[in-house]
mmCIF file of C-alpha atoms in Angstrom:
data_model
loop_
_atom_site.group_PDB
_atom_site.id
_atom_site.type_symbol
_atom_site.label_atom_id
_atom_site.label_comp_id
_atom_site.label_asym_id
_atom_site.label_seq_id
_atom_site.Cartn_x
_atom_site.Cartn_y
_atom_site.Cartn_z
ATOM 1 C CA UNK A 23 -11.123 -13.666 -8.532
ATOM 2 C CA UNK A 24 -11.576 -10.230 -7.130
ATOM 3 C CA UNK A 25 -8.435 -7.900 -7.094
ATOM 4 C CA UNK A 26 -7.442 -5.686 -3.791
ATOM 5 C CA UNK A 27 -5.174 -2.788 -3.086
ATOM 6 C CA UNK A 28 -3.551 -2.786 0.300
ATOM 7 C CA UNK A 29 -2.790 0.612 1.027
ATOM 8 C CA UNK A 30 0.281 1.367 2.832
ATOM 9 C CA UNK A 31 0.904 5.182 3.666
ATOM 10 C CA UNK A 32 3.430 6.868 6.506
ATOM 11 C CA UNK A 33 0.719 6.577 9.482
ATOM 12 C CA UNK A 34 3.116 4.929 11.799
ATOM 13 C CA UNK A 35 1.108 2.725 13.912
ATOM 14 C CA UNK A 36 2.962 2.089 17.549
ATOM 15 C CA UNK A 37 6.445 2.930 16.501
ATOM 16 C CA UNK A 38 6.655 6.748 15.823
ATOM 17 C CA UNK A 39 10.520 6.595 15.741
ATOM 18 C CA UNK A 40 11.122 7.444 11.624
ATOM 19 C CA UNK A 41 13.048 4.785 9.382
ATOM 20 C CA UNK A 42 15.920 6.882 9.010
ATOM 21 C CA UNK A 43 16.599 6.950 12.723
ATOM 22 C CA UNK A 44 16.391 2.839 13.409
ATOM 23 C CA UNK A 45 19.335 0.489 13.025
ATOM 24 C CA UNK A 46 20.676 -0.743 10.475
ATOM 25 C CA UNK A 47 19.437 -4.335 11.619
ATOM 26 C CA UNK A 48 16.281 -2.886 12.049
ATOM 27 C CA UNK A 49 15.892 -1.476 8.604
ATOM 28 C CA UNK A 50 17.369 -5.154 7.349
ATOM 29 C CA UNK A 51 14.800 -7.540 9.189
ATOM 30 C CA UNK A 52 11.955 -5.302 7.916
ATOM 31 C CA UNK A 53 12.902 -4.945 4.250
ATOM 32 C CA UNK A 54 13.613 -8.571 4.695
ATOM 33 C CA UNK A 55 9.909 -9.319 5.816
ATOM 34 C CA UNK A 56 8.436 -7.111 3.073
ATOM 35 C CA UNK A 57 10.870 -9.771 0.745
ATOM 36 C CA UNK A 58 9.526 -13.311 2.442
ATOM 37 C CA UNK A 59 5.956 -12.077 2.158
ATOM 38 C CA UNK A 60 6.474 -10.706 -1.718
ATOM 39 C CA UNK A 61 7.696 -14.047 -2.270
ATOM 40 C CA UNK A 62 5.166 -15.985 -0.627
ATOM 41 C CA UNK A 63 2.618 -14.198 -2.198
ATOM 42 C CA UNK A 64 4.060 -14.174 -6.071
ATOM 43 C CA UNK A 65 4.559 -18.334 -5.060
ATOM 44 C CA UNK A 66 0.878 -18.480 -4.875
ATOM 45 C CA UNK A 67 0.238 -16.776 -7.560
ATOM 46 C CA UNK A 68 -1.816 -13.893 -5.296
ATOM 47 C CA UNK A 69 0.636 -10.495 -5.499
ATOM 48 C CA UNK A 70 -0.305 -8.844 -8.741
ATOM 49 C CA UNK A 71 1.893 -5.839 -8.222
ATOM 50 C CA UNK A 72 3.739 -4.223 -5.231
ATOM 51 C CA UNK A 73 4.940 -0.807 -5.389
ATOM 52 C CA UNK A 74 7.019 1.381 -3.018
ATOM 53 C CA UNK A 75 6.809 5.246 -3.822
ATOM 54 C CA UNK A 76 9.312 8.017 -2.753
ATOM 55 C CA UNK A 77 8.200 10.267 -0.753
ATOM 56 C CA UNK A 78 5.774 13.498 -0.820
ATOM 57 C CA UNK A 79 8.698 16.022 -1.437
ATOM 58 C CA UNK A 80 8.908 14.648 -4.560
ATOM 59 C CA UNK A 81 5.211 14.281 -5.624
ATOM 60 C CA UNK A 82 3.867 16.966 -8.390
ATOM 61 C CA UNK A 83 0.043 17.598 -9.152
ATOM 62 C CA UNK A 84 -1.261 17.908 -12.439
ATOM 63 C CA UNK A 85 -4.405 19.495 -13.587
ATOM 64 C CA UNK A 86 -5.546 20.293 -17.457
ATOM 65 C CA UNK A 87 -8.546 21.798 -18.786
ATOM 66 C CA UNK A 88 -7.297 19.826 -22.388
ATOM 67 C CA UNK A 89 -4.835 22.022 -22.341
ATOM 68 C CA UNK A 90 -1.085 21.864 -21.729
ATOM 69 C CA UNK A 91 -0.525 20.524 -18.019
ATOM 70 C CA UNK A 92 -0.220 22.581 -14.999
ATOM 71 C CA UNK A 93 1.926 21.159 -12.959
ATOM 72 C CA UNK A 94 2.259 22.041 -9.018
ATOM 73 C CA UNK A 95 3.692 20.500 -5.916
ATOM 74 C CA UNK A 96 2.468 17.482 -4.655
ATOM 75 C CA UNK A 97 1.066 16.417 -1.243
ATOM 76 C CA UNK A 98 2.974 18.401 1.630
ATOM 77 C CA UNK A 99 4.842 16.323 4.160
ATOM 78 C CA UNK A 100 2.915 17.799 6.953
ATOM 79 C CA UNK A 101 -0.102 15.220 5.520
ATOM 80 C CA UNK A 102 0.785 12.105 8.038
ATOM 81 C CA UNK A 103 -1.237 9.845 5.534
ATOM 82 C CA UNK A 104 0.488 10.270 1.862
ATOM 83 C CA UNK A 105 0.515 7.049 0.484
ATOM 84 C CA UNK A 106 4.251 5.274 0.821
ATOM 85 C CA UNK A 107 3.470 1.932 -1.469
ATOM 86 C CA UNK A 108 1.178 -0.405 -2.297
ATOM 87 C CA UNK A 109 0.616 -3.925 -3.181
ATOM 88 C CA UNK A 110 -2.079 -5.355 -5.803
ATOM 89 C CA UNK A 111 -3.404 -8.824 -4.704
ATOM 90 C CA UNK A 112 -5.721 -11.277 -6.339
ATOM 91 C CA UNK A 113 -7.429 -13.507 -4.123
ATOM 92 C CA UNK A 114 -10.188 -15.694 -3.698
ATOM 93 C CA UNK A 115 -12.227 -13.060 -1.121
ATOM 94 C CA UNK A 116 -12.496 -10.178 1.125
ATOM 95 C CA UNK A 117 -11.199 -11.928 4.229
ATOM 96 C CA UNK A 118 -8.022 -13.549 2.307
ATOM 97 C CA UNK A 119 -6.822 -9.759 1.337
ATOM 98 C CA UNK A 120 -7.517 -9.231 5.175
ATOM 99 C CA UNK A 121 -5.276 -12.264 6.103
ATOM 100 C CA UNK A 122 -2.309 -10.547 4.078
ATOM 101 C CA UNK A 123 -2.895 -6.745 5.230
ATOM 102 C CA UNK A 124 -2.559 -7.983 8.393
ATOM 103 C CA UNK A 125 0.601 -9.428 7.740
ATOM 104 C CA UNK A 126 2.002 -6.160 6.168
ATOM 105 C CA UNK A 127 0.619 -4.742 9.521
ATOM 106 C CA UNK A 128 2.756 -6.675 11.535
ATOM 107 C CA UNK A 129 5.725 -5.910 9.367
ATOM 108 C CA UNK A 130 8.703 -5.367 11.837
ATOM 109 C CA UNK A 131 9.942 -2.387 13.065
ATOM 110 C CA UNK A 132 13.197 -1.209 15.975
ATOM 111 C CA UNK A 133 13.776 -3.924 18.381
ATOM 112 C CA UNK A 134 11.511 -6.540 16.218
ATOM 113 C CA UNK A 135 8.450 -5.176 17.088
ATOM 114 C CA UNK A 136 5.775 -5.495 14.933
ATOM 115 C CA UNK A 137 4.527 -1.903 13.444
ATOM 116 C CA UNK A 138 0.619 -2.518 14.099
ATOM 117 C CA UNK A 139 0.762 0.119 10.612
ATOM 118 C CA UNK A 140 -3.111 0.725 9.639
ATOM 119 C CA UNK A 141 -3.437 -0.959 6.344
ATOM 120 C CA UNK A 142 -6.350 0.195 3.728
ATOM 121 C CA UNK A 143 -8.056 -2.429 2.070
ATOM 122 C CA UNK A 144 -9.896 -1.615 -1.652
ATOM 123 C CA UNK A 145 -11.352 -4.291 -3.777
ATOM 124 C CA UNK A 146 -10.598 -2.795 -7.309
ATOM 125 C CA UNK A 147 -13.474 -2.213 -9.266
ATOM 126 C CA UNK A 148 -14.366 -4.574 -12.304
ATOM 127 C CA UNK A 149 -16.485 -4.934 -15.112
ATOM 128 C CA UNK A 150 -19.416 -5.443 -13.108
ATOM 129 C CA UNK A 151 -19.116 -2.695 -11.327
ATOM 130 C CA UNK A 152 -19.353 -0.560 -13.867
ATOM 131 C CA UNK A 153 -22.632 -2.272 -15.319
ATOM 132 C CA UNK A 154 -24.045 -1.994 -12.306
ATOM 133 C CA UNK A 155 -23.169 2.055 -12.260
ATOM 134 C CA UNK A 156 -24.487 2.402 -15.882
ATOM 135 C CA UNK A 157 -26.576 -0.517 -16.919
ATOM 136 C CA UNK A 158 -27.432 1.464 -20.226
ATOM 137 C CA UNK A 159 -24.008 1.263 -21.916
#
C-alpha cells in the first residue's frame, strides 16, 4: 500500500489567535483530538509515524561540501509556513490519506471550532518511482 505524509505547518486556517493565547480547555480538547485520531489510526494499522517538531527558533541549517558541517540558523519565524509536525500514513489510496487530512483539518481549536488548517498531502516515493526515474540502474 502506498505511504503519505500529511503535512502540518503553522498556516493557521480560520483561527489566527496563537496556541499560547487559547484556554487551557482549548489547548486540552485539541491535543485530545490529535490523541483519538493517533489512536484510531495506529488501531487500523494506517499511522506509520506522527511527529510534532518545535518550532523555527530552534531549527539550524546544515550545508557541506564533504567537508566538516556548516551549520546556520534555521527557517525564520517570519516564514508563516515552517513545518510544525507531521504524520506518516499507509493506506489503501489517494482519497483514504484525503479522508484523514481532513480530519487533522478539522482538528479543534478556541471555543471548539474546528481549525479548517490547510493540510499537504505527499505520497512518499517508492521503489517504482525510482525505476521509473532511472530505468537503467
Amino acid at each position: 500500500m502506498p505511504k503519505y505524509i500529511l503535512i502540518v505547518d503553522h498556516r493557521p486556517g480560520v483561527v489566527t489567535t496563537p496556541m499560547d493565547e487559547w484556554k487551557p480547555d482549548d489547548i486540552k480538547a485539541h491535543m485530545d483530538y490529535y490523541g483519538a485520531l493517533q489512536r484510531e489510526l495506529l488501531d487500523s494499522g494506517e499511522l506509520v509515524d506522527q511527529q510534532a517538531l518545535t518550532g523555527p527558533e530552534f531549527a539550524k541549517e546544515v550545508t557541506s561540501d564533504g567537508g566538516p558541517p556548516v551549520v546556520t540558523d534555521g527557517v525564520f519565524p517570519e516564514s508563516k509556513e515552517f513545518l510544525a509536525g507531521f504524520q506518516i500514513v499507509e493506506v489503501a489510496d489517494e482519497r483514504r490519506a484525503f479522508e484523514i487530512a481532513a480530519r487533522v483539518s478539522a482538528v479543534p481549536g478556541p471555543g471548539g471550532v474546528p481549525l479548517q488548517q490547510p493540510i499537504g498531502v505527499r505520497r512518499v516515493m517508492d521503489a517504482a518511482d525510482f525505476e521509473r526515474l532511472h530505468p537503467e540502474l
